[in-house]
XYZ file of C-alpha atoms in Angstrom:
602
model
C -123.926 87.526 -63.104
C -120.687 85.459 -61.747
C -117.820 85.154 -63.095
C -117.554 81.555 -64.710
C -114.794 79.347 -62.986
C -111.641 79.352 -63.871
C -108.163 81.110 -63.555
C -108.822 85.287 -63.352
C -108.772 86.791 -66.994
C -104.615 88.149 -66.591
C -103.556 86.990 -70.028
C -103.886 88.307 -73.204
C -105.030 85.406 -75.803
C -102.545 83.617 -77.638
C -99.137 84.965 -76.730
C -97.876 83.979 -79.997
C -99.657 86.092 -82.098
C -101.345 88.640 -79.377
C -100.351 92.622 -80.551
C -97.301 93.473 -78.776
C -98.423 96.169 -75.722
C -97.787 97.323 -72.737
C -98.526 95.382 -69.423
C -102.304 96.685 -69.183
C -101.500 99.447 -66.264
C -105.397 99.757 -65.081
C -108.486 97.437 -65.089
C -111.924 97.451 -64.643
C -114.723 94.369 -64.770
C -118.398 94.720 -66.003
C -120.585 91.768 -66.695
C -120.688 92.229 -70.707
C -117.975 94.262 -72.665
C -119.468 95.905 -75.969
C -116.997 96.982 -78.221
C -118.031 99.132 -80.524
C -121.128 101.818 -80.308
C -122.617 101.645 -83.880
C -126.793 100.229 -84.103
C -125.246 96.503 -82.910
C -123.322 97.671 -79.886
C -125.607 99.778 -78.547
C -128.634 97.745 -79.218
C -126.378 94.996 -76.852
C -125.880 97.640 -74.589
C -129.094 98.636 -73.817
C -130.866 95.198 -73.748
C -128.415 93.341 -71.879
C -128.380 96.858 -68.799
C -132.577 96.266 -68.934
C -132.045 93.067 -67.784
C -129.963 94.094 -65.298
C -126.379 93.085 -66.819
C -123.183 95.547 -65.350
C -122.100 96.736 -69.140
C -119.212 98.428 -70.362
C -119.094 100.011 -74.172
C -115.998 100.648 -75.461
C -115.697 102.522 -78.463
C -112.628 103.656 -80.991
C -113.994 107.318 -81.144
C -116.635 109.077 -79.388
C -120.036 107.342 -79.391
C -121.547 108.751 -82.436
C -118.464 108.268 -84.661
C -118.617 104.755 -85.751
C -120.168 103.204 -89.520
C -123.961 103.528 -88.037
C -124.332 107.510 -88.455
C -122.853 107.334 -91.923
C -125.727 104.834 -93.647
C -127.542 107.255 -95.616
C -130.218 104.918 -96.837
C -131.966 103.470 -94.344
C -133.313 100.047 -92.872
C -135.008 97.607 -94.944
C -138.091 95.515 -93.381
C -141.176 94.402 -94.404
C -143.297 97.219 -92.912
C -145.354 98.381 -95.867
C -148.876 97.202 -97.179
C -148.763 94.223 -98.894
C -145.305 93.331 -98.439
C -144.293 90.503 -96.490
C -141.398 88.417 -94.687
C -141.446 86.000 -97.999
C -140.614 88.061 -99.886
C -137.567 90.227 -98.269
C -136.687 86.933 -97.953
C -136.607 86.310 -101.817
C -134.610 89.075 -102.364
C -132.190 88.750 -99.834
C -131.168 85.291 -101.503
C -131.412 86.147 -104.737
C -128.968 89.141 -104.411
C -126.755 86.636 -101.542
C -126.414 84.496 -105.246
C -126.530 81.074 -103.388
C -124.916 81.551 -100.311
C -126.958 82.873 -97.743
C -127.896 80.474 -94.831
C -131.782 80.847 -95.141
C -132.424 80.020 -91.805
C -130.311 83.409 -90.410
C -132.022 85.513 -93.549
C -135.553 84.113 -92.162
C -134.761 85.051 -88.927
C -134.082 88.740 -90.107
C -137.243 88.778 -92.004
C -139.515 87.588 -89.480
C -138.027 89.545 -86.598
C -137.182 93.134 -88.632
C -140.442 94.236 -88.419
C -140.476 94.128 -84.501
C -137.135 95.500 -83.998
C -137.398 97.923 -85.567
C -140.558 98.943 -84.132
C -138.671 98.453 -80.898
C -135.878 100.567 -82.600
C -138.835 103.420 -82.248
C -139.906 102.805 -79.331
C -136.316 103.373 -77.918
C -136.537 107.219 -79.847
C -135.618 106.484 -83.549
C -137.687 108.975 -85.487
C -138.016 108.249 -89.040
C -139.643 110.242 -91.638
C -143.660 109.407 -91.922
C -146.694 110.509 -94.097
C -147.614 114.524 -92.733
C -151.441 113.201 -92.822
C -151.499 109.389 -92.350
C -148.534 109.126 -90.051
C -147.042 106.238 -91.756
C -143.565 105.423 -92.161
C -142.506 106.343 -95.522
C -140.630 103.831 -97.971
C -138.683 103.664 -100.543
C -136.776 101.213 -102.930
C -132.895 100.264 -103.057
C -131.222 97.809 -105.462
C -132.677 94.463 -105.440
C -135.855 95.018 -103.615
C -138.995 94.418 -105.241
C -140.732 96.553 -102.569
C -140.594 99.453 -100.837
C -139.444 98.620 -98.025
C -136.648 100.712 -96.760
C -137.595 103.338 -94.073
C -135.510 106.303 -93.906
C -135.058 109.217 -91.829
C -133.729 112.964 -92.653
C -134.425 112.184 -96.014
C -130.815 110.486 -96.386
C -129.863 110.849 -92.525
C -131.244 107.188 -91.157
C -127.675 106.203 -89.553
C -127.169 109.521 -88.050
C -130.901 109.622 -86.448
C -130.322 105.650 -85.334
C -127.294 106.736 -84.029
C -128.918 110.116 -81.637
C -131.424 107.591 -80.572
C -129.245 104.911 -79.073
C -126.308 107.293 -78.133
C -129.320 109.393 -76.310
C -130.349 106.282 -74.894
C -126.880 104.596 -73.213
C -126.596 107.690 -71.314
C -129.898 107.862 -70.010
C -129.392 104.127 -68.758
C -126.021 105.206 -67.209
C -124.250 102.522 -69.021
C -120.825 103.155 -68.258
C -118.383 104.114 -71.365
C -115.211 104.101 -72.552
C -114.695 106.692 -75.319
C -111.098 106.975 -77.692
C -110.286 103.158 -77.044
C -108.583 100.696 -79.218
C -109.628 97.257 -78.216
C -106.248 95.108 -78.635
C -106.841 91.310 -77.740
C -108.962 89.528 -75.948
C -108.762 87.876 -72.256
C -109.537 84.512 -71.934
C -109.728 81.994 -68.383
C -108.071 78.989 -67.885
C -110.733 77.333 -69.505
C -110.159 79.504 -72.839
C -113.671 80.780 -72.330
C -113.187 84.994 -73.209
C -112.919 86.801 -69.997
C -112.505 90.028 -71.435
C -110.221 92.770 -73.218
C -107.309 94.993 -73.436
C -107.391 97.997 -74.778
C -105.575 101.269 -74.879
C -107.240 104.581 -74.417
C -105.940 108.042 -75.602
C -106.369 110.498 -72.762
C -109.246 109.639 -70.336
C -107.951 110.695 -67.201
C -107.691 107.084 -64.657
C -108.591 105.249 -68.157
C -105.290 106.752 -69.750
C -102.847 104.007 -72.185
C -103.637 100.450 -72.142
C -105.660 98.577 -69.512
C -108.665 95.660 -69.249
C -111.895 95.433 -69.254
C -112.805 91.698 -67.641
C -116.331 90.520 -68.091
C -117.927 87.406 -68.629
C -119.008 87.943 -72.403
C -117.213 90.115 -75.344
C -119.446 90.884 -78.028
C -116.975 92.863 -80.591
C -119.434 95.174 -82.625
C -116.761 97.006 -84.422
C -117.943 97.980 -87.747
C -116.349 96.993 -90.914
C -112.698 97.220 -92.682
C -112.973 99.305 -95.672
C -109.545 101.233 -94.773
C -107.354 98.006 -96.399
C -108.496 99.440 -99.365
C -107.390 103.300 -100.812
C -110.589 104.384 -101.501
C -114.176 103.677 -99.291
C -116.817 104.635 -97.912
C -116.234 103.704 -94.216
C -114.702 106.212 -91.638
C -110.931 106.275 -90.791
C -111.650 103.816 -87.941
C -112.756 100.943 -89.542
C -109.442 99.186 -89.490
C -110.538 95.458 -89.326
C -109.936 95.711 -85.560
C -112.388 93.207 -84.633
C -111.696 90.387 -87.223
C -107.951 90.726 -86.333
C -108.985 90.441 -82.728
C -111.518 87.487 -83.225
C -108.106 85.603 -85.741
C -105.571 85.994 -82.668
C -108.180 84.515 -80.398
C -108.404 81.424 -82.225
C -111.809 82.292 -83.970
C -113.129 81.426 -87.109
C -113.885 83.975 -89.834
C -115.909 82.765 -92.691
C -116.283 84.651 -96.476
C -114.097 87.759 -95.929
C -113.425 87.314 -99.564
C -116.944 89.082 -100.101
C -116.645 92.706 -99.939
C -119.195 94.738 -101.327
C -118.105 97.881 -103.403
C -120.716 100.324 -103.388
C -122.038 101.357 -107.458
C -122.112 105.087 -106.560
C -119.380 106.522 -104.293
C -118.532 110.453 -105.668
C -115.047 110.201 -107.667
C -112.939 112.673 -106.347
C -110.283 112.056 -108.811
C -107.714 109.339 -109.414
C -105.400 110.053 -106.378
C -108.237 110.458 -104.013
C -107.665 108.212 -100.518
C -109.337 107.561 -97.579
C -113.151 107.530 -96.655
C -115.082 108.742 -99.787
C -118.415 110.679 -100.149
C -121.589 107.895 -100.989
C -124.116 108.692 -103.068
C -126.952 106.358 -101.594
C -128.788 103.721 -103.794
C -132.053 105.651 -102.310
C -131.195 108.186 -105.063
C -131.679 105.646 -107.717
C -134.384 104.334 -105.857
C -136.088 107.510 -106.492
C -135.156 107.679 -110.428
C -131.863 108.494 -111.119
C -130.456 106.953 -114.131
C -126.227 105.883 -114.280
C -125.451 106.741 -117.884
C -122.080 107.355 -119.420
C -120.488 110.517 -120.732
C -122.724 110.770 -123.704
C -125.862 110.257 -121.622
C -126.383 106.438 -122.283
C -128.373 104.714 -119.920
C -126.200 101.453 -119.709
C -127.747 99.590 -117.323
C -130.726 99.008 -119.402
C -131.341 95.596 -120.785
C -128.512 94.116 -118.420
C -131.384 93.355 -115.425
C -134.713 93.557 -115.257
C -134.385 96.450 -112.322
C -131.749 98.132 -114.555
C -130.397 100.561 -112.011
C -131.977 98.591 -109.255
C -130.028 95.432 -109.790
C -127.987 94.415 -106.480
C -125.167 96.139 -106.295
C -122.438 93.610 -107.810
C -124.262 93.820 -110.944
C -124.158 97.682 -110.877
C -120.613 97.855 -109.837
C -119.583 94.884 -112.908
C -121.681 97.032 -114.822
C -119.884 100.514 -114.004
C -116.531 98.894 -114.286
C -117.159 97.029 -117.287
C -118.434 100.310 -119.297
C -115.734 102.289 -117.811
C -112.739 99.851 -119.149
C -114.922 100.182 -122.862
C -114.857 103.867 -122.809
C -112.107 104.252 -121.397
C -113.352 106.446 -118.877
C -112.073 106.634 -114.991
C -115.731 106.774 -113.698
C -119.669 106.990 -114.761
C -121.893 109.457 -113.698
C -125.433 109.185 -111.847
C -127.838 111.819 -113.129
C -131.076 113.030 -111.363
C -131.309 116.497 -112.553
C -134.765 116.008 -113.108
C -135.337 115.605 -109.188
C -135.435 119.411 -109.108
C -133.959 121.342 -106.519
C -136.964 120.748 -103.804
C -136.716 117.279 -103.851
C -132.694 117.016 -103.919
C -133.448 120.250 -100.719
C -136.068 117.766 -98.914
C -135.030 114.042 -99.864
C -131.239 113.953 -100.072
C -129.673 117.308 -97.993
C -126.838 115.230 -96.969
C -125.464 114.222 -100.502
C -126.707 117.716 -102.241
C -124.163 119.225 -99.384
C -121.562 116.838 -100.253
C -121.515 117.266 -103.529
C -121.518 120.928 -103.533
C -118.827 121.385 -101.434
C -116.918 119.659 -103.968
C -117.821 121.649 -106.571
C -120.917 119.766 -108.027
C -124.444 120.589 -108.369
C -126.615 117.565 -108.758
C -129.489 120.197 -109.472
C -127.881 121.361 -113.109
C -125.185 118.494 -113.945
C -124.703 114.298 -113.337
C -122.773 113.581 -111.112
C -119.434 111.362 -111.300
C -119.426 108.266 -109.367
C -117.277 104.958 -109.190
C -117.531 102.077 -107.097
C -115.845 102.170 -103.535
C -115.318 99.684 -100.963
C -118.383 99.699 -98.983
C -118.933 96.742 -96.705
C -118.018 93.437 -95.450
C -119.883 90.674 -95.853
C -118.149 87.984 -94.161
C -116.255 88.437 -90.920
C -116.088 86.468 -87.963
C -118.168 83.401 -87.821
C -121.431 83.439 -85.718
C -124.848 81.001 -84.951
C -127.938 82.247 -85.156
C -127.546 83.841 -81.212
C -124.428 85.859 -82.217
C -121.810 82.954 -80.652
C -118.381 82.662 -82.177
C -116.601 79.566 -81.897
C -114.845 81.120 -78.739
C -117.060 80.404 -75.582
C -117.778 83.646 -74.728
C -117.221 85.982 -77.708
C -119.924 87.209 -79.200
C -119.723 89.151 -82.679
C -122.866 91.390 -84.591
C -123.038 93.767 -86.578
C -120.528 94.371 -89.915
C -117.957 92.329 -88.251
C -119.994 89.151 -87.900
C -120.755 86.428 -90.673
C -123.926 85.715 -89.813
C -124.921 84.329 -92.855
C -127.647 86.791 -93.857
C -125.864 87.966 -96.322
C -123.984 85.759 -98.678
C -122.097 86.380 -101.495
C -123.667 90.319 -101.654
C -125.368 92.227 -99.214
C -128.795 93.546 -100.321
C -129.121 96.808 -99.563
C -130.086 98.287 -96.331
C -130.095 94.860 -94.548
C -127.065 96.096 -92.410
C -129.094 98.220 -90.141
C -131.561 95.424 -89.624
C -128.583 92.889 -89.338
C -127.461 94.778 -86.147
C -130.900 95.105 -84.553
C -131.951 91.914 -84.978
C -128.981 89.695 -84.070
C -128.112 92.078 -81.386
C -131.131 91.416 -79.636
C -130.750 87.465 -79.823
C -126.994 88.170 -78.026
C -128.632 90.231 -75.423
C -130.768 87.135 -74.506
C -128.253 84.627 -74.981
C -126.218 86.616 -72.456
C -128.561 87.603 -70.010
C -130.451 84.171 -69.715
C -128.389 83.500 -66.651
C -130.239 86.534 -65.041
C -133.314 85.018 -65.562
C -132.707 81.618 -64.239
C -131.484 79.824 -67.632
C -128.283 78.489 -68.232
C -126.471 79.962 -70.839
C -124.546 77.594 -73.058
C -120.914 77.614 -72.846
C -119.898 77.194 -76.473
C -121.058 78.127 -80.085
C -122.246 76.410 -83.301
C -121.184 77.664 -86.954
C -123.750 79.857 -88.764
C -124.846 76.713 -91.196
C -127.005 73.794 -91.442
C -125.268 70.098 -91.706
C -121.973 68.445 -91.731
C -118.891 70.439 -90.118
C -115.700 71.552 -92.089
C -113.907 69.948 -94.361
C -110.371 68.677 -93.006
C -107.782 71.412 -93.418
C -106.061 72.056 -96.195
C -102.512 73.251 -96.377
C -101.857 76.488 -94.860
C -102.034 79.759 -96.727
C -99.317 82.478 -95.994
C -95.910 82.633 -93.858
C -95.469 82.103 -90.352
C -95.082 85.590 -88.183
C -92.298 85.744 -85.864
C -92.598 83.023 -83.495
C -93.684 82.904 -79.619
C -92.484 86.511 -79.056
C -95.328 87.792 -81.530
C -95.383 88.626 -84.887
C -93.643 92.321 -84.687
C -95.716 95.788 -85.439
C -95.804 97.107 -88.466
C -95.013 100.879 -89.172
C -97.354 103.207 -89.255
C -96.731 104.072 -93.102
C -97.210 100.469 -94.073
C -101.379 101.261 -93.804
C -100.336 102.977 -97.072
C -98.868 100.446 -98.813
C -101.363 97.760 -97.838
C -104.139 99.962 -99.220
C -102.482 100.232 -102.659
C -101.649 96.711 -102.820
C -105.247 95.958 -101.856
C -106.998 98.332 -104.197
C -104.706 97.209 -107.372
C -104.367 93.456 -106.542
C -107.970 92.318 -104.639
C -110.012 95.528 -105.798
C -113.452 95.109 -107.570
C -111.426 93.163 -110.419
C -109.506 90.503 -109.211
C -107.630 87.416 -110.767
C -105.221 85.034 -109.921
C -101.967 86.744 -111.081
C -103.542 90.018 -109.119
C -104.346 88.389 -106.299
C -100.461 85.884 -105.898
C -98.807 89.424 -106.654
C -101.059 90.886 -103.667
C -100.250 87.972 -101.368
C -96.662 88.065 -102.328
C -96.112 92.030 -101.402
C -98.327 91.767 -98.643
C -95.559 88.604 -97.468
C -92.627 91.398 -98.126
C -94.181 94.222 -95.946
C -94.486 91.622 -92.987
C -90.960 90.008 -94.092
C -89.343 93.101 -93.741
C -90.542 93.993 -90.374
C -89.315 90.562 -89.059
C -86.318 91.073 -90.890
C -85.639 94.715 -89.066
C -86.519 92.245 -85.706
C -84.095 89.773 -86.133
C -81.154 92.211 -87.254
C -81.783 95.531 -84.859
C -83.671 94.059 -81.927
C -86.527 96.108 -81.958
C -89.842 96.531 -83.979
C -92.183 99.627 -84.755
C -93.195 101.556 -81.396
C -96.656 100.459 -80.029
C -99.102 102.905 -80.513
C -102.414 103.380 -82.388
C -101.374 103.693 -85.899
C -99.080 100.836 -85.220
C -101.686 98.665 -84.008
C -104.182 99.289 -86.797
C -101.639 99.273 -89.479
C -101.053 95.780 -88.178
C -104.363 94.876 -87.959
C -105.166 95.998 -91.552
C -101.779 93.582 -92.559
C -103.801 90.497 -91.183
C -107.419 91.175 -92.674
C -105.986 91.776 -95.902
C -103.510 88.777 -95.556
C -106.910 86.530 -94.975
C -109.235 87.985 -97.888
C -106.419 87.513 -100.547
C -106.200 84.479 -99.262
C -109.467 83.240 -99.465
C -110.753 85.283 -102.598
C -107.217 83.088 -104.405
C -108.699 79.862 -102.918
C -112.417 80.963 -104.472
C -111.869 80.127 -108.346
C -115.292 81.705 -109.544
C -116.948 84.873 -109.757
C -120.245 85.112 -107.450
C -121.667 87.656 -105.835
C -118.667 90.816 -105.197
C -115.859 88.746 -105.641
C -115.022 89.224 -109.347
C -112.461 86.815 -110.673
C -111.758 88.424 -114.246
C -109.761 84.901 -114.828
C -113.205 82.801 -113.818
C -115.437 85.295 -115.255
C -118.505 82.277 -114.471
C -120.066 81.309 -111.067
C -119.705 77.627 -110.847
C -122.187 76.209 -108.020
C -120.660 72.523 -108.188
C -117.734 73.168 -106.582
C -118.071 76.694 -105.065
C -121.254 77.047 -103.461
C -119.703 76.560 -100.287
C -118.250 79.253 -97.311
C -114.371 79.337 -96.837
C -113.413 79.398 -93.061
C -110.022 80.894 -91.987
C -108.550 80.704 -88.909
C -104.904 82.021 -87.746
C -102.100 79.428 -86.169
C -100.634 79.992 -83.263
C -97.187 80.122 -86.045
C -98.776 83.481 -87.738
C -100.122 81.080 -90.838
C -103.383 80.683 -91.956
C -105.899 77.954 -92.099
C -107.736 78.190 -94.990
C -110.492 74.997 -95.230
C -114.548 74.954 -96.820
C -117.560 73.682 -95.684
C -119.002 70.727 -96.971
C -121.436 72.577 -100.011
C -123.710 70.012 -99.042
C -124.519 72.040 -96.044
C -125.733 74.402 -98.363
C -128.649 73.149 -100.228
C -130.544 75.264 -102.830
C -132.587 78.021 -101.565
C -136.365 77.806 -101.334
C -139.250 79.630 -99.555
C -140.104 76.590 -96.983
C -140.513 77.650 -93.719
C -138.071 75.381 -91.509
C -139.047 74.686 -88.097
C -135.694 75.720 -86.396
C -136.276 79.043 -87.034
C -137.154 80.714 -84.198
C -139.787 83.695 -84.788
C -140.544 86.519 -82.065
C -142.947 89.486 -82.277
């Protein structure tokens, strides 16, 4: 590859709202930067090094310690007998509740089967038939099949995770282990030219430096920490999205955050990354009843505890506020201690080293924040609307997924749409040109003109200071009490209103002392948390309806006449927001007519 023309990548992207840093004090340059090493990054990784691309991974942890090892599930395709692309499809737009682009679900459908056969192929084992060798399926909420493959029993993201991890260092790919990725670099033609980042004790790769390539593709994993209570790891700080909003990117949905039915309720006080009872385990036959063994989601869907999972969640909440109960509980005592010992080790651990024994008693669950469905804007290759910057994985929008994700379409999302990057990149390599900007994940007219902008300006051309450390804490709590699984207006101005304060009184410090919070890592993602959760109030205020997650207790109705459209955010270079919506005729009804755009590979 060569490095597109241009003035060298030495600046960090928009100086006006770029995270204050150090001067980067080391650099290196690769071809592609990957950040991130969960099924998306690493699926980049190892397509884009085949073809012969110089790659870099950078990662926040160590390798294996992103989202990816944590899915208990597994990965959803249409492998089985007798099921079919069609119908994955179906469901994936039917729990999406109108807002799924159809031609990025079709292009999951249709390709899922060979990835993840390719998935396989790279070392994934997953758990088959002892006689037949088939791979064995199961059901999750909202599927009509079995169709999700699993491995472990409830292990998949951990085995996905050996396999690719195992895999990067047999290529050689070079990597960058216990690295924040700060902003991005960009040329003199604004194309992305690569990162900075700072890394925490690697020797020559020691505090912050840059990676320069020719494409970014931020695989970063979700942002589940804005909120007190989830089911994502301690690193997924919304470090992408706030990356992709200082570069001038557009996010789309980020008002849609799923909150899983079943996370284990550790009590009222409990914080931080929470213990998930998969949807596998209802997929199997457990039944959610309340404390006097009702089974409540009967009669409210036709897959009672199958439903997708905002109607399980409602449904939780809802008989929680009448019983006046802080949680529910999931009981599958009737499994039997083989099957909990064979089919779900990893929960039957978790939940005994808390003191509960799935065997003998239910166990108590509530819904957690799980995953993102929006996040920063892509096409159907994985472009962002910065030349350059690619985005897969939870941090994209691709627009599989909708209003609601359907379970176990993550995994897939990555594989899939991390292959279509790899090729988009590498096309150069094989003689193609590769085009030098992007397209927005939908069909049809552009966006709207903007609207007013949402939210106060930062700080100015010096950047918007760093928040404290501590101030992670009070974003979470403002989060999970004002834009939480039950949302409304006066929850949601009161959460954009304290969320204004915290920032307020950081500028405030600025402006009278001189100085701001000391740049480091907890600095940085307390920061970055401020801005994500800054753009979903935002948006989820701006979407008057309930659909999908995004439960607006004050517009209890979906209403597809004037909501069935995506809400697009970007940041000004002044620290506001841009909040604006497509055109909802660029979303027309879905149907199951193949379109010819699609593009469909073995």
């Amino acid at each position: 590859m060569s490095r597109p023309t241009g003035r060298p990548a030495t600046g960090a992207t928009t100086p006006a709202t770029a995270l204050r840093a150090p001067a980067p004090g080391w650099a290196t340059e690769a071809d592609v930067v990957v950040v991130g090493s969960g099924v998306a990054g690493l699926t980049v990784a190892l397509r884009c090094a085949a073809a012969g691309a110089k790659v870099t991974v950078v990662t926040k942890a160590r390798l294996d310690d992103g989202s990816t090892r944590w899915a208990q599930g597994g990965i959803a395709a249409a492998l089985g007998e007798g099921d079919t692309p069609g119908q994955h499809l179906d469901d994936t737009l039917v729990a999406g509740a109108g807002l799924c682009d159809e031609r990025a679900v079709r292009t999951l459908v249709t390709e899922g089967p060979g990835a993840v056969r390719r998935l396989i192929a790279t070392g994934a084992r997953f758990d088959a038939d002892e006689d037949t060798g088939e791979i064995l399926l199961t059901r999750e909420g909202g599927h009509h099949r079995s169709r999700i493959a699993h491995a472990g029993g409830d292990a998949t993201g951990a085995e996905i995770s050996r396999a690719l991890v195992a895999a990067v260092r047999a290529a050689g790919i070079d990597t960058v282990e216990n690295a924040l990725v700060l902003d991005l670099l960009k040329d003199g033609s604004g194309r992305a030219a690569g990162v900075t980042l700072h890394v925490m004790g690697e020797g020559r790769r020691d505090g912050v430096g840059a990676v320069r390539a020719d494409a970014v593709v931020l695989a970063t994993g979700g942002m589940g920490q804005i909120f007190s209570a989830t089911t994502n790891p301690a690193v997924s700080t919304g470090d992408g999205v706030a990356l992709a909003l200082r570069a001038g990117a557009e996010v789309s949905d980020l008002e849609f955050v799923q909150f899983h039915p079943t996370v284990l309720w550790l009590g009222p006080e409990a914080q931080g990354q929470q213990p998930l009872v998969s949807e596998a385990v209802r997929g199997e036959g457990a039944h959610l009843v309340d404390a006097d063994g009702v089974r409540f989601m009967r009669g409210r869907h036709e897959l009672a505890e199958l439903a997708p999972r905002d109607i399980v969640a409602k449904a939780i909440m809802r008989r929680m506020r009448e019983r006046g109960a802080e949680h529910m509980y999931l009981d599958a005592r009737h499994f039997g201690a083989p099957m909990w010992e064979r089919r779900f080790p990893t929960i039957l651990a978790a939940c005994r080293a808390h003191g509960i024994d799935p065997v003998t008693e239910p166990i108590p669950v509530a819904p957690a924040a799980h995953y993102a469905s929006g996040g920063v804007r892509t096409d159907l290759r994985g472009r962002t609307t910065v030349p350059g910057l690619y985005a897969c994985g939870e941090v994209a929008c691709t627009g599989v997924h909708g209003a609601n994700r359907l379970a176990s379409n993550s995994l897939l999302e990555g594989l899939v749409f991390a292959e279509r990057i790899a090729e988009d990149i590498t096309e150069d390599i094989t003689g193609g040109p590769r085009p030098a900007g992007a397209a927005g994940p939908a069909a049809g007219p552009g966006p709207a003109p903007a609207r007013p902008a949402a939210g106060r300006p930062g700080a100015g051309p010096g950047g918007p200071p760093l928040l404290a450390s501590e101030a992670r804490y009070q974003i979470q709590h403002i989060m999970t009490h004002g834009a939480g699984v039950l949302r409304s207006a006066e929850s949601l101005a009161r959460a954009a209103d304290r969320l204004d304060q915290v920032q307020d009184e950081a500028v405030a410090e600025l402006r009278r002392d001189g100085k701001t919070a000391e740049p480091g890592v907890g600095t940085w993602e307390a920061t970055n948390l401020h801005l994500v959760a800054r753009v979903l109030v935002a948006a989820a205020l701006r979407r008057e309806e309930t659909r999908g997650c995004h439960w607006r207790e004050d517009r209890p109705e979906r209403d597809d006449a004037a909501w069935r459209r995506h809400l697009l955010v970007t940041l000004r270079p002044d620290g506001a927001l841009d909040v604006r919506s497509t055109d909802s005729e660029a979303f027309p009804p879905p149907t199951t007519t193949p379109r010819p755009e699609t593009e469909s590979r073995p």
